[in-house]
Coordinates of C-alpha atoms in Angstrom, one line a residue:
X1 CA -74.0 62.5 -67.5
X2 CA -74.6 59.1 -66.1
X3 CA -75.7 60.8 -63.0
X4 CA -77.9 62.6 -64.2
X5 CA -80.0 60.2 -66.4
X6 CA -79.9 58.1 -63.8
X7 CA -81.7 60.9 -61.4
X8 CA -84.3 61.8 -64.0
X9 CA -85.5 58.2 -64.1
X10 CA -85.4 57.6 -60.9
X11 CA -87.7 60.6 -60.6
X12 CA -89.9 59.6 -63.0
X13 CA -90.7 55.8 -62.0
X14 CA -90.7 57.4 -58.4
X15 CA -94.7 56.7 -58.8
X16 CA -93.8 52.8 -59.5
X17 CA -91.3 52.1 -56.9
X18 CA -92.5 49.3 -54.4
X19 CA -92.3 51.9 -51.6
X20 CA -94.9 54.3 -53.3
X21 CA -97.3 51.6 -54.1
X22 CA -100.6 52.5 -52.7
X23 CA -102.6 50.1 -50.0
X24 CA -105.9 51.5 -50.5
X25 CA -108.7 49.4 -51.4
X26 CA -106.2 46.4 -51.5
X27 CA -107.3 42.8 -49.6
X28 CA -105.4 42.3 -46.4
X29 CA -102.0 40.5 -46.2
X30 CA -103.5 36.8 -45.7
X31 CA -105.3 37.3 -48.6
X32 CA -102.8 38.4 -50.7
X33 CA -100.8 35.5 -49.5
X34 CA -103.2 33.1 -50.3
X35 CA -103.7 34.2 -53.6
X36 CA -99.8 34.2 -54.1
X37 CA -100.2 37.9 -55.1
X38 CA -97.4 40.6 -54.4
X39 CA -98.8 44.1 -52.9
X40 CA -97.4 45.8 -56.3
X41 CA -99.3 43.4 -58.8
X42 CA -102.5 43.3 -56.5
X43 CA -102.5 47.3 -56.6
X44 CA -102.3 47.3 -60.2
X45 CA -105.2 45.0 -61.3
X46 CA -107.3 47.0 -58.6
X47 CA -106.1 50.1 -59.9
X48 CA -106.6 49.3 -64.0
X49 CA -110.2 47.6 -63.0
X50 CA -109.0 43.7 -63.2
X51 CA -110.5 41.3 -61.1
X52 CA -108.4 39.5 -58.5
X53 CA -108.0 35.8 -59.7
X54 CA -108.7 33.2 -57.3
X55 CA -106.6 30.4 -59.1
X56 CA -103.5 30.7 -57.6
X57 CA -100.5 28.5 -58.9
X58 CA -99.2 25.2 -56.8
X59 CA -95.7 26.9 -57.4
X60 CA -95.0 30.3 -58.1
X61 CA -91.4 31.7 -57.3
X62 CA -91.0 35.1 -55.5
X63 CA -91.5 38.3 -57.7
X64 CA -87.8 40.0 -57.5
X65 CA -89.1 43.0 -55.1
X66 CA -85.5 42.6 -53.1
X67 CA -83.5 43.2 -55.9
X68 CA -81.3 46.8 -55.8
X69 CA -83.0 49.2 -57.5
X70 CA -85.9 47.3 -58.2
X71 CA -89.0 49.3 -59.1
X72 CA -92.5 47.8 -60.4
X73 CA -93.4 50.3 -63.3
X74 CA -97.2 49.9 -64.0
X75 CA -96.9 51.8 -67.7
X76 CA -95.1 48.9 -68.9
X77 CA -97.7 46.4 -68.0
X78 CA -100.4 48.7 -69.6
X79 CA -97.6 49.0 -72.9
X80 CA -98.2 45.1 -72.7
X81 CA -101.8 44.5 -72.6
X82 CA -102.5 47.8 -75.0
X83 CA -100.1 45.7 -77.5
X84 CA -102.1 42.4 -77.0
X85 CA -105.3 44.3 -77.6
X86 CA -104.1 45.1 -81.1
X87 CA -103.9 41.5 -81.9
X88 CA -107.1 39.5 -82.6
X89 CA -108.3 35.9 -81.6
X90 CA -108.2 33.6 -84.9
X91 CA -110.3 30.6 -83.9
X92 CA -113.6 29.3 -81.8
X93 CA -116.0 31.6 -80.7
X94 CA -113.8 34.5 -79.7
X95 CA -112.6 34.6 -83.2
X96 CA -111.8 38.3 -84.5
X97 CA -112.4 39.7 -80.8
X98 CA -109.3 41.8 -79.7
X99 CA -106.7 39.5 -77.3
X100 CA -107.3 40.8 -73.9
X101 CA -105.4 38.7 -71.5
X102 CA -107.7 36.7 -68.3
X103 CA -107.1 37.9 -65.1
X104 CA -104.9 35.2 -64.0
X105 CA -102.5 35.8 -66.9
X106 CA -102.1 39.4 -65.9
X107 CA -101.8 38.7 -62.5
X108 CA -99.1 35.7 -62.2
X109 CA -97.7 36.2 -65.6
X110 CA -97.3 39.3 -67.3
X111 CA -97.4 41.7 -64.7
X112 CA -94.8 40.2 -62.3
X113 CA -92.6 40.1 -65.9
X114 CA -92.8 43.0 -67.3
X115 CA -93.4 45.1 -64.4
X116 CA -90.7 44.5 -62.3
X117 CA -87.1 46.6 -63.7
X118 CA -84.0 47.9 -62.1
X119 CA -81.5 50.4 -63.0
X120 CA -78.8 49.2 -65.3
X121 CA -75.5 51.6 -65.6
X122 CA -74.6 50.4 -68.8
X123 CA -77.7 50.9 -70.7
X124 CA -78.8 53.9 -68.8
X125 CA -82.0 52.9 -68.1
X126 CA -84.5 50.8 -66.4
X127 CA -84.5 47.2 -67.7
X128 CA -86.6 43.8 -66.8
X129 CA -85.1 42.2 -64.3
X130 CA -86.7 38.7 -65.2
X131 CA -84.9 37.0 -68.0
X132 CA -86.6 33.4 -67.7
X133 CA -90.4 32.6 -67.7
X134 CA -91.3 29.4 -67.1
X135 CA -95.5 28.3 -67.3
X136 CA -96.7 24.9 -66.8
X137 CA -100.5 24.8 -67.3
X138 CA -102.7 21.8 -68.4
X139 CA -104.1 22.1 -72.0
X140 CA -106.7 24.2 -73.4
X141 CA -106.0 27.0 -71.3
X142 CA -104.6 29.2 -73.9
X143 CA -100.7 28.3 -73.9
X144 CA -100.3 29.1 -77.6
X145 CA -102.3 32.4 -77.7
X146 CA -100.1 33.8 -74.5
X147 CA -97.0 32.3 -76.5
X148 CA -98.0 34.1 -79.8
X149 CA -99.1 37.2 -78.1
X150 CA -95.4 37.7 -75.9
X151 CA -93.4 37.1 -79.0
X152 CA -95.1 39.5 -81.4
X153 CA -94.5 41.9 -78.5
X154 CA -91.0 41.4 -78.3
X155 CA -90.1 41.5 -81.9
X156 CA -92.8 44.1 -83.1
X157 CA -93.5 46.7 -79.6
X158 CA -90.5 46.4 -77.1
X159 CA -88.2 48.9 -78.5
X160 CA -85.7 46.5 -79.4
X161 CA -84.3 47.3 -82.9
X162 CA -83.4 44.1 -84.9
X163 CA -84.8 41.7 -82.4
X164 CA -84.3 38.3 -83.4
X165 CA -87.4 35.9 -81.5
X166 CA -87.0 32.6 -82.1
X167 CA -89.4 29.6 -81.3
X168 CA -88.0 26.3 -80.7
X169 CA -89.2 23.7 -82.2
X170 CA -87.9 19.8 -82.5
X171 CA -89.5 18.7 -85.4
X172 CA -91.3 20.0 -88.8
X173 CA -94.6 19.3 -87.3
X174 CA -94.4 20.8 -83.8
X175 CA -93.1 23.8 -85.3
X176 CA -96.2 24.5 -87.3
X177 CA -98.0 24.0 -83.8
X178 CA -95.5 26.8 -82.7
X179 CA -94.8 29.3 -85.3
X180 CA -98.3 29.2 -87.4
X181 CA -100.3 30.8 -84.1
X182 CA -97.5 33.2 -84.0
X183 CA -97.9 33.8 -87.9
X184 CA -101.6 34.2 -87.9
X185 CA -101.9 36.5 -84.7
X186 CA -99.6 38.6 -86.5
X187 CA -101.1 38.7 -90.1
X188 CA -104.9 39.2 -89.1
X189 CA -104.0 42.3 -87.2
X190 CA -105.0 45.7 -88.7
X191 CA -102.9 47.5 -86.4
X192 CA -99.6 45.5 -87.5
X193 CA -100.9 45.3 -90.9
X194 CA -98.7 47.9 -92.5
X195 CA -95.5 47.2 -90.3
X196 CA -95.7 43.2 -90.6
X197 CA -94.7 41.0 -93.5
X198 CA -95.8 37.5 -92.6
X199 CA -94.1 35.0 -94.3
X200 CA -94.2 30.9 -94.6
X201 CA -91.8 30.6 -91.9
X202 CA -90.8 34.0 -90.6
X203 CA -92.6 37.3 -89.2
X204 CA -90.9 40.4 -90.1
X205 CA -91.8 43.4 -88.4
X206 CA -90.3 46.5 -90.6
X207 CA -89.7 49.8 -88.6
X208 CA -87.5 47.8 -86.4
X209 CA -86.4 45.0 -88.7
X210 CA -87.1 42.5 -85.9
X211 CA -87.8 38.9 -87.0
X212 CA -89.7 35.8 -85.7
X213 CA -88.6 32.6 -86.4
X214 CA -88.7 28.8 -85.8
X215 CA -85.5 27.3 -85.1
X216 CA -85.1 23.1 -84.9
X217 CA -82.2 22.5 -83.6
X218 CA -79.2 24.0 -81.5
X219 CA -76.8 24.7 -84.5
X220 CA -79.7 26.9 -86.2
X221 CA -80.1 28.5 -82.3
X222 CA -76.1 29.5 -82.8
X223 CA -76.1 30.6 -86.5
X224 CA -75.6 34.4 -85.8
X225 CA -77.1 34.2 -82.6
X226 CA -78.6 38.0 -81.0
X227 CA -81.8 36.6 -79.6
X228 CA -83.5 39.1 -78.1
X229 CA -86.6 36.8 -77.1
X230 CA -87.0 33.0 -77.4
X231 CA -89.8 30.9 -77.3
X232 CA -90.2 27.2 -76.5
X233 CA -93.2 26.0 -76.4
X234 CA -94.5 22.1 -74.5
X235 CA -90.6 21.6 -73.1
X236 CA -91.6 18.1 -72.2
X237 CA -90.8 17.1 -75.9
X238 CA -87.7 18.0 -76.1
X239 CA -85.4 15.2 -75.5
X240 CA -81.9 17.0 -74.6
X241 CA -81.5 20.5 -73.1
X242 CA -79.5 21.0 -76.1
X243 CA -81.6 23.3 -78.1
X244 CA -82.8 25.2 -74.7
X245 CA -79.2 25.7 -74.0
X246 CA -78.7 27.3 -77.5
X247 CA -81.5 29.6 -77.1
X248 CA -80.6 30.4 -73.3
X249 CA -76.7 31.1 -73.8
X250 CA -77.8 33.2 -77.5
X251 CA -78.7 36.3 -75.6
X252 CA -75.7 37.6 -74.2
X253 CA -75.2 40.7 -75.8
X254 CA -79.2 42.0 -75.3
X255 CA -80.3 44.5 -72.3
X256 CA -83.2 43.1 -71.7
X257 CA -83.7 39.7 -73.3
X258 CA -86.4 37.3 -72.2
X259 CA -87.0 33.4 -72.8
X260 CA -90.4 32.1 -72.1
X261 CA -91.2 28.6 -71.3
X262 CA -94.8 27.5 -71.7
X263 CA -95.4 23.6 -71.5
X264 CA -97.5 21.2 -70.1
X265 CA -96.6 18.4 -67.6
X266 CA -94.3 15.6 -68.5
X267 CA -95.1 11.8 -67.2
X268 CA -92.0 12.5 -64.3
X269 CA -89.0 10.7 -65.9
X270 CA -85.9 11.8 -64.7
X271 CA -83.0 13.9 -65.8
X272 CA -84.8 15.4 -68.9
X273 CA -84.8 19.0 -69.9
X274 CA -88.2 19.5 -68.5
X275 CA -87.3 17.8 -65.3
X276 CA -84.6 19.7 -64.7
X277 CA -86.0 23.3 -65.1
X278 CA -89.6 22.0 -63.2
X279 CA -87.1 21.3 -60.6
X280 CA -85.1 24.4 -60.6
X281 CA -88.9 26.3 -60.7
X282 CA -89.8 24.5 -57.6
X283 CA -86.4 25.1 -55.7
X284 CA -87.0 28.4 -56.3
X285 CA -90.5 28.5 -55.2
X286 CA -89.8 26.4 -52.0
X287 CA -86.5 28.9 -51.5
X288 CA -84.0 26.0 -51.3
X289 CA -82.3 28.5 -54.4
X290 CA -82.5 32.0 -55.2
X291 CA -82.3 33.7 -58.6
X292 CA -84.3 36.9 -59.0
X293 CA -83.8 36.5 -63.0
X294 CA -85.9 33.3 -63.0
X295 CA -89.6 33.4 -62.6
X296 CA -91.8 30.6 -62.5
X297 CA -95.7 29.4 -61.9
X298 CA -96.8 25.9 -62.0
X299 CA -100.5 24.9 -61.9
X300 CA -100.8 21.1 -61.2
X301 CA -103.2 19.5 -59.1
X302 CA -102.5 17.0 -55.6
X303 CA -101.2 14.0 -56.5
X304 CA -103.7 12.8 -53.2
X305 CA -106.5 14.7 -54.6
X306 CA -109.9 13.1 -56.2
X307 CA -109.4 13.4 -59.6
X308 CA -112.7 13.5 -60.5
X309 CA -113.9 16.3 -58.6
X310 CA -114.4 19.8 -60.1
X311 CA -112.3 21.4 -57.2
X312 CA -109.6 20.0 -58.3
X313 CA -110.3 20.5 -62.1
X314 CA -110.5 23.9 -60.6
X315 CA -107.0 24.0 -58.9
X316 CA -105.1 22.8 -62.1
X317 CA -107.0 24.9 -64.6
X318 CA -106.5 28.6 -64.2
X319 CA -108.9 29.2 -67.0
X320 CA -111.7 26.5 -66.0
X321 CA -115.0 27.7 -66.9
X322 CA -113.6 29.8 -70.2
X323 CA -110.7 27.6 -71.4
X324 CA -110.8 24.7 -70.6
X325 CA -114.7 24.6 -70.0
X326 CA -116.8 22.7 -67.7
X327 CA -118.1 20.2 -70.8
X328 CA -114.7 19.4 -71.8
X329 CA -112.7 18.8 -68.2
X330 CA -116.1 16.2 -67.7
X331 CA -116.0 14.6 -71.1
X332 CA -112.3 13.7 -70.1
X333 CA -112.9 12.8 -66.6
X334 CA -115.5 10.5 -67.7
X335 CA -113.3 8.8 -70.0
X336 CA -110.7 8.2 -67.7
X337 CA -112.6 7.1 -65.2
X338 CA -114.1 4.3 -67.6
X339 CA -110.7 3.5 -68.8
X340 CA -107.8 3.0 -66.7
X341 CA -105.4 3.4 -69.5
X342 CA -106.5 7.0 -70.0
X343 CA -106.3 7.9 -66.1
X344 CA -102.7 8.7 -66.4
X345 CA -103.0 10.9 -69.5
X346 CA -106.1 12.7 -67.8
X347 CA -104.2 13.3 -64.9
X348 CA -101.2 14.9 -66.7
X349 CA -102.9 16.4 -69.7
X350 CA -105.8 18.3 -68.0
X351 CA -104.7 17.9 -64.1
X352 CA -100.7 19.0 -64.7
X353 CA -99.7 15.9 -62.2
X354 CA -96.6 14.0 -63.1
X355 CA -98.3 10.7 -62.9
X356 CA -94.6 8.6 -62.2
X357 CA -93.2 11.4 -59.8
X358 CA -91.9 10.0 -56.9
X359 CA -93.0 10.6 -53.5
X360 CA -90.5 12.5 -51.2
X361 CA -89.0 10.3 -48.5
X362 CA -87.7 13.5 -46.4
X363 CA -89.9 16.7 -47.3
X364 CA -89.1 20.1 -46.6
X365 CA -91.8 20.7 -44.9
X366 CA -90.6 18.6 -42.0
X367 CA -87.2 19.5 -42.6
X368 CA -88.1 23.3 -41.8
X369 CA -90.0 22.2 -39.1
X370 CA -86.9 21.3 -37.4
X371 CA -84.4 23.6 -38.3
X372 CA -84.3 25.1 -34.8
X373 CA -80.8 27.2 -33.9
X374 CA -77.5 25.1 -34.1
X375 CA -74.8 27.2 -32.0
X376 CA -71.5 25.2 -33.2
X377 CA -69.4 27.1 -29.9
X378 CA -72.1 25.4 -27.7
X379 CA -71.0 22.3 -29.3
X380 CA -67.4 22.0 -27.9
X381 CA -66.5 19.4 -25.8
X382 CA -70.3 17.4 -26.3
X383 CA -70.1 13.7 -27.6
X384 CA -70.0 13.6 -31.2
X385 CA -70.8 10.8 -34.1
X386 CA -69.3 12.1 -37.6
X387 CA -70.5 10.4 -41.4
X388 CA -67.6 11.6 -43.9
X389 CA -68.8 11.4 -47.7
X390 CA -65.9 11.3 -50.2
X391 CA -67.5 10.3 -53.3
X392 CA -66.2 12.9 -55.4
X393 CA -63.1 14.5 -55.4
X394 CA -63.9 17.4 -58.3
X395 CA -67.7 18.0 -56.9
X396 CA -68.4 18.0 -53.3
X397 CA -66.9 16.4 -49.9
X398 CA -69.8 16.2 -47.1
X399 CA -68.6 15.6 -43.5
X400 CA -71.4 15.4 -40.9
X401 CA -71.5 15.7 -37.1
X402 CA -74.5 14.6 -34.8
X403 CA -74.3 15.8 -31.3
X404 CA -76.9 13.7 -29.4
X405 CA -79.5 16.2 -26.4
X406 CA -82.2 15.6 -25.1
X407 CA -83.9 12.3 -27.1
X408 CA -82.9 14.0 -30.8
X409 CA -79.8 15.3 -32.2
X410 CA -77.8 18.6 -33.5
X411 CA -76.6 18.2 -36.6
X412 CA -73.1 20.4 -38.1
X413 CA -71.8 20.2 -41.6
X414 CA -68.5 20.6 -43.1
X415 CA -69.2 21.2 -46.9
X416 CA -65.8 21.6 -49.6
X417 CA -65.3 22.2 -53.3
X418 CA -62.7 22.4 -55.9
X419 CA -62.5 26.3 -56.2
X420 CA -62.8 25.8 -59.5
X421 CA -65.9 23.6 -59.6
X422 CA -67.8 26.6 -57.6
X423 CA -69.1 28.0 -61.1
X424 CA -70.3 24.5 -62.3
X425 CA -72.2 24.5 -59.1
X426 CA -73.6 28.2 -60.1
X427 CA -75.5 26.8 -63.1
X428 CA -76.7 23.8 -61.1
X429 CA -78.1 26.1 -58.2
X430 CA -79.1 29.3 -59.5
X431 CA -75.5 30.7 -58.6
X432 CA -76.1 30.0 -55.0
X433 CA -72.8 28.3 -54.7
X434 CA -70.9 31.5 -54.1
X435 CA -73.1 32.8 -52.2
X436 CA -72.9 29.7 -50.0
X437 CA -69.1 30.2 -50.4
X438 CA -69.1 34.0 -49.0
X439 CA -71.3 32.9 -45.8
X440 CA -68.9 29.9 -45.0
X441 CA -71.4 27.3 -45.7
X442 CA -69.1 25.9 -48.5
X443 CA -65.5 25.5 -48.2
X444 CA -63.3 25.8 -51.0
X445 CA -59.8 23.9 -51.9
X446 CA -57.1 25.0 -54.3
X447 CA -57.4 23.8 -58.3
X448 CA -60.0 21.8 -59.8
X449 CA -59.6 18.2 -57.5
X450 CA -60.2 18.2 -53.6
X451 CA -57.2 18.7 -51.6
X452 CA -57.9 16.5 -48.8
X453 CA -55.1 18.0 -46.5
X454 CA -57.6 20.8 -46.1
X455 CA -60.4 17.8 -45.2
X456 CA -57.8 16.4 -42.6
X457 CA -56.8 19.7 -40.6
X458 CA -60.5 20.6 -40.2
X459 CA -61.5 16.8 -38.8
X460 CA -58.7 16.6 -36.3
X461 CA -59.3 20.4 -35.3
X462 CA -63.2 19.1 -35.2
X463 CA -61.7 15.9 -32.8
X464 CA -59.6 18.2 -30.5
X465 CA -62.9 20.4 -29.8
X466 CA -65.5 17.8 -29.3
X467 CA -65.8 14.2 -28.0
X468 CA -65.6 12.2 -31.0
X469 CA -66.9 8.9 -30.8
X470 CA -66.3 7.9 -34.0
X471 CA -66.3 9.0 -37.8
X472 CA -68.0 6.5 -40.1
X473 CA -67.0 6.3 -43.9
X474 CA -67.7 4.5 -47.0
X475 CA -64.6 2.0 -47.2
X476 CA -65.1 1.9 -51.1
X477 CA -64.5 5.3 -51.2
X478 CA -61.4 4.5 -48.9
X479 CA -58.7 7.4 -50.0
X480 CA -54.9 8.4 -48.5
X481 CA -57.1 10.6 -46.7
X482 CA -58.8 7.8 -44.2
X483 CA -55.3 5.7 -44.0
X484 CA -53.6 9.3 -42.7
X485 CA -56.6 9.9 -40.2
X486 CA -56.4 6.3 -38.9
X487 CA -52.5 6.5 -38.6
X488 CA -53.1 9.8 -36.4
X489 CA -55.8 7.6 -34.4
X490 CA -59.2 9.1 -34.8
X491 CA -61.7 6.5 -34.5
X492 CA -62.1 5.8 -37.6
X493 CA -65.1 3.4 -38.6
X494 CA -66.0 1.2 -42.1
X495 CA -69.6 2.0 -42.7
X496 CA -70.8 -0.1 -45.7
X497 CA -73.4 1.5 -47.6
X498 CA -76.1 -1.1 -48.5
X499 CA -79.5 -1.4 -47.7
X500 CA -78.9 -3.2 -44.5
X501 CA -76.4 -0.9 -43.1
X502 CA -78.2 2.1 -44.1
X503 CA -81.4 1.2 -43.6
X504 CA -82.2 1.9 -39.9
X505 CA -80.5 5.2 -39.9
X506 CA -82.5 6.7 -42.9
X507 CA -85.5 5.5 -41.6
X508 CA -84.6 7.0 -37.7
X509 CA -83.5 10.4 -39.6
X510 CA -87.3 9.9 -41.3
X511 CA -89.0 9.4 -38.2
X512 CA -86.9 12.6 -36.3
X513 CA -88.2 14.8 -38.7
X514 CA -91.7 14.0 -39.1
X515 CA -92.0 13.9 -35.2
X516 CA -90.2 17.1 -34.7
X517 CA -91.9 20.0 -34.0
X518 CA -90.9 23.9 -34.5
X519 CA -91.2 24.2 -30.6
X520 CA -89.4 20.9 -30.2
X521 CA -87.3 20.2 -32.8
X522 CA -85.2 16.8 -32.8
X523 CA -83.3 16.7 -35.9
X524 CA -81.8 20.4 -35.2
X525 CA -79.5 21.5 -38.3
X526 CA -79.9 25.3 -38.4
X527 CA -81.5 25.5 -41.7
X528 CA -78.2 25.1 -43.5
X529 CA -79.4 26.3 -47.4
X530 CA -76.4 24.1 -48.8
X531 CA -77.5 21.0 -46.9
X532 CA -81.6 21.9 -47.4
X533 CA -81.0 22.0 -51.3
X534 CA -79.7 18.3 -50.9
X535 CA -82.2 17.3 -48.9
X536 CA -84.3 18.5 -51.7
X537 CA -82.4 16.6 -54.3
X538 CA -82.7 13.1 -52.3
X539 CA -84.0 10.6 -54.2
X540 CA -83.9 6.7 -52.6
X541 CA -83.8 3.1 -53.5
X542 CA -86.5 0.8 -52.0
X543 CA -86.4 -3.4 -52.1
X544 CA -89.1 -5.2 -51.5
X545 CA -88.9 -5.9 -48.3
X546 CA -89.0 -2.3 -47.8
X547 CA -85.5 -1.6 -46.8
X548 CA -84.3 2.5 -47.7
X549 CA -81.3 3.7 -48.7
X550 CA -79.9 7.4 -50.3
X551 CA -79.6 6.9 -54.2
X552 CA -77.0 8.8 -56.1
X553 CA -78.0 7.6 -59.2
X554 CA -81.6 8.1 -59.2
X555 CA -81.2 11.6 -57.0
X556 CA -81.5 14.7 -59.2
X557 CA -78.3 16.1 -58.1
X558 CA -76.0 16.1 -55.2
X559 CA -76.8 14.4 -52.3
X560 CA -73.2 14.4 -50.5
X561 CA -74.9 15.7 -47.3
X562 CA -77.7 13.7 -46.7
X563 CA -75.3 10.6 -47.0
X564 CA -72.8 11.8 -44.9
X565 CA -75.9 12.3 -42.2
X566 CA -77.0 9.1 -42.7
X567 CA -73.8 7.6 -42.3
X568 CA -73.8 9.3 -39.1
X569 CA -76.7 8.6 -37.4
X570 CA -75.5 4.6 -38.3
X571 CA -72.9 5.6 -35.8
X572 CA -75.4 7.4 -33.5
X573 CA -78.0 5.1 -33.3
X574 CA -75.5 1.9 -31.6
X575 CA -78.4 -0.3 -33.2
X576 CA -75.9 -1.6 -35.9
X577 CA -74.8 -4.7 -35.6
X578 CA -71.7 -5.6 -33.3
X579 CA -68.2 -3.4 -34.4
X580 CA -65.6 -6.2 -34.7
X581 CA -61.7 -5.5 -35.3
X582 CA -60.9 -4.5 -39.0
X583 CA -57.6 -5.2 -38.8
X584 CA -55.5 -7.0 -36.3
X585 CA -52.9 -4.3 -36.1
X586 CA -55.4 -1.4 -36.7
X587 CA -56.9 -1.4 -33.3
X588 CA -58.0 2.5 -34.1
X589 CA -60.1 1.2 -37.2
X590 CA -63.4 -0.5 -36.9
X591 CA -66.0 -1.8 -39.2
X592 CA -69.6 -2.2 -39.5
X593 CA -71.5 -4.3 -41.9

């Protein structure tokens, strides 16, 4: 029965398959890439007479085109848009008119989220692939209306019986901002009048028994949780991630739930609920992480662009000229121009710029440019300098080997984690950690604490394989492992982790990456994705004299692989202060001050 149902459903959706998408009348591939439109979505827009928008987001995660059994179903998108048109605008010059999403909302939000489906064996049907939608866009670009339309669709038209749709608010005042537009849209729709009952704090869809209501605490979200859709407006005002996490974990029993996060930018504070979600989307968009169930778009201006230029305003505001209007943005720009105190607010609220966001010391552009190819077998017998980071026995341990060659270096990493920590890493890497384990890029040791015997065995094997000149490590984290390696004759060197020691090698790493080219990379690393994730996490500490070092406390996530690289570079450079004996009776162990 399941096979027959699957076959029938597949036959019905053949026209929706990505392999069947017509390409006639579509712009060339280069133009689609500039617009950040997939061929499927572009075809949908053209076939429905919807203009292709020319306002691509600065960041856009990949659409789930490569998921097994994935198909783009245009009928589902049609259904969403038809449902939106049954609603009516409630404010301003559009009040009373049908709620017709703008082309950019269809192209970059509604079509990707509701169009991409895959076959689900348990449901014996096609279900949505995307389970989390993140939209980061400046004010006055129709966020509340879009939130309302999605919430009402998920409760009243998604075909889910007893759907629980919740909207998240951190206070009674914010609850009004979030829920009132939804209630008003539902109450004023003639098409819904017979089916919907709008109460003070709840909207009820009578035929399906579905509801829309506000939750303002994790306890509220967890109470009887069987959430089909959660709408989180203005994530940046949430002081903790508790409410969002409660909503996310409350969707487990639904076949195709959807979490919708629509927000403006924050000021750049680290380790907030907003910061974590924003960074995740940026990492997915840049290919550092992979998660087909999460889709995000971020509109924001280049922080280096002229904040008052029309081109900058256009780039940050996909609804430019309609909502927000030109006059509105001009007035906000004039206020910011005449008042430095208003400039930061203007940049954040109307250009999407995180005003306190730090500049990346090592950029992914330069890192990727230097990937090159690293053949471990070809490294046998070559001179090597090592860096060992033992900062966390319950999370990651990193070992980096640098092999000088032709004015640059080949870099090779060994990464370990306790096997019981992989699930925790998966949560922080959009499930990439399990993939790294399968690919042999991340090695596991039994239990919940790193087994140093595995690390020691690998280091001793590497010393036999490579011509190891020295292996640097942080003496603050000295363990029995370093004592054992020293006793075995390993050329260990204590490398202090202060600015004086780490600034020259970190600056050298930056110099090599900036100077390297694709045809002549100077720090060849092979594109190791587990290391790339940590490079993207890096924050640095800088003193008044311009000295720098990796800053684990301020970095968004793990940077152990980068720390081991910098320690190895300290050894490889040969420009550190003169090495001296650490102990008279331990001639194999040296120290770098």
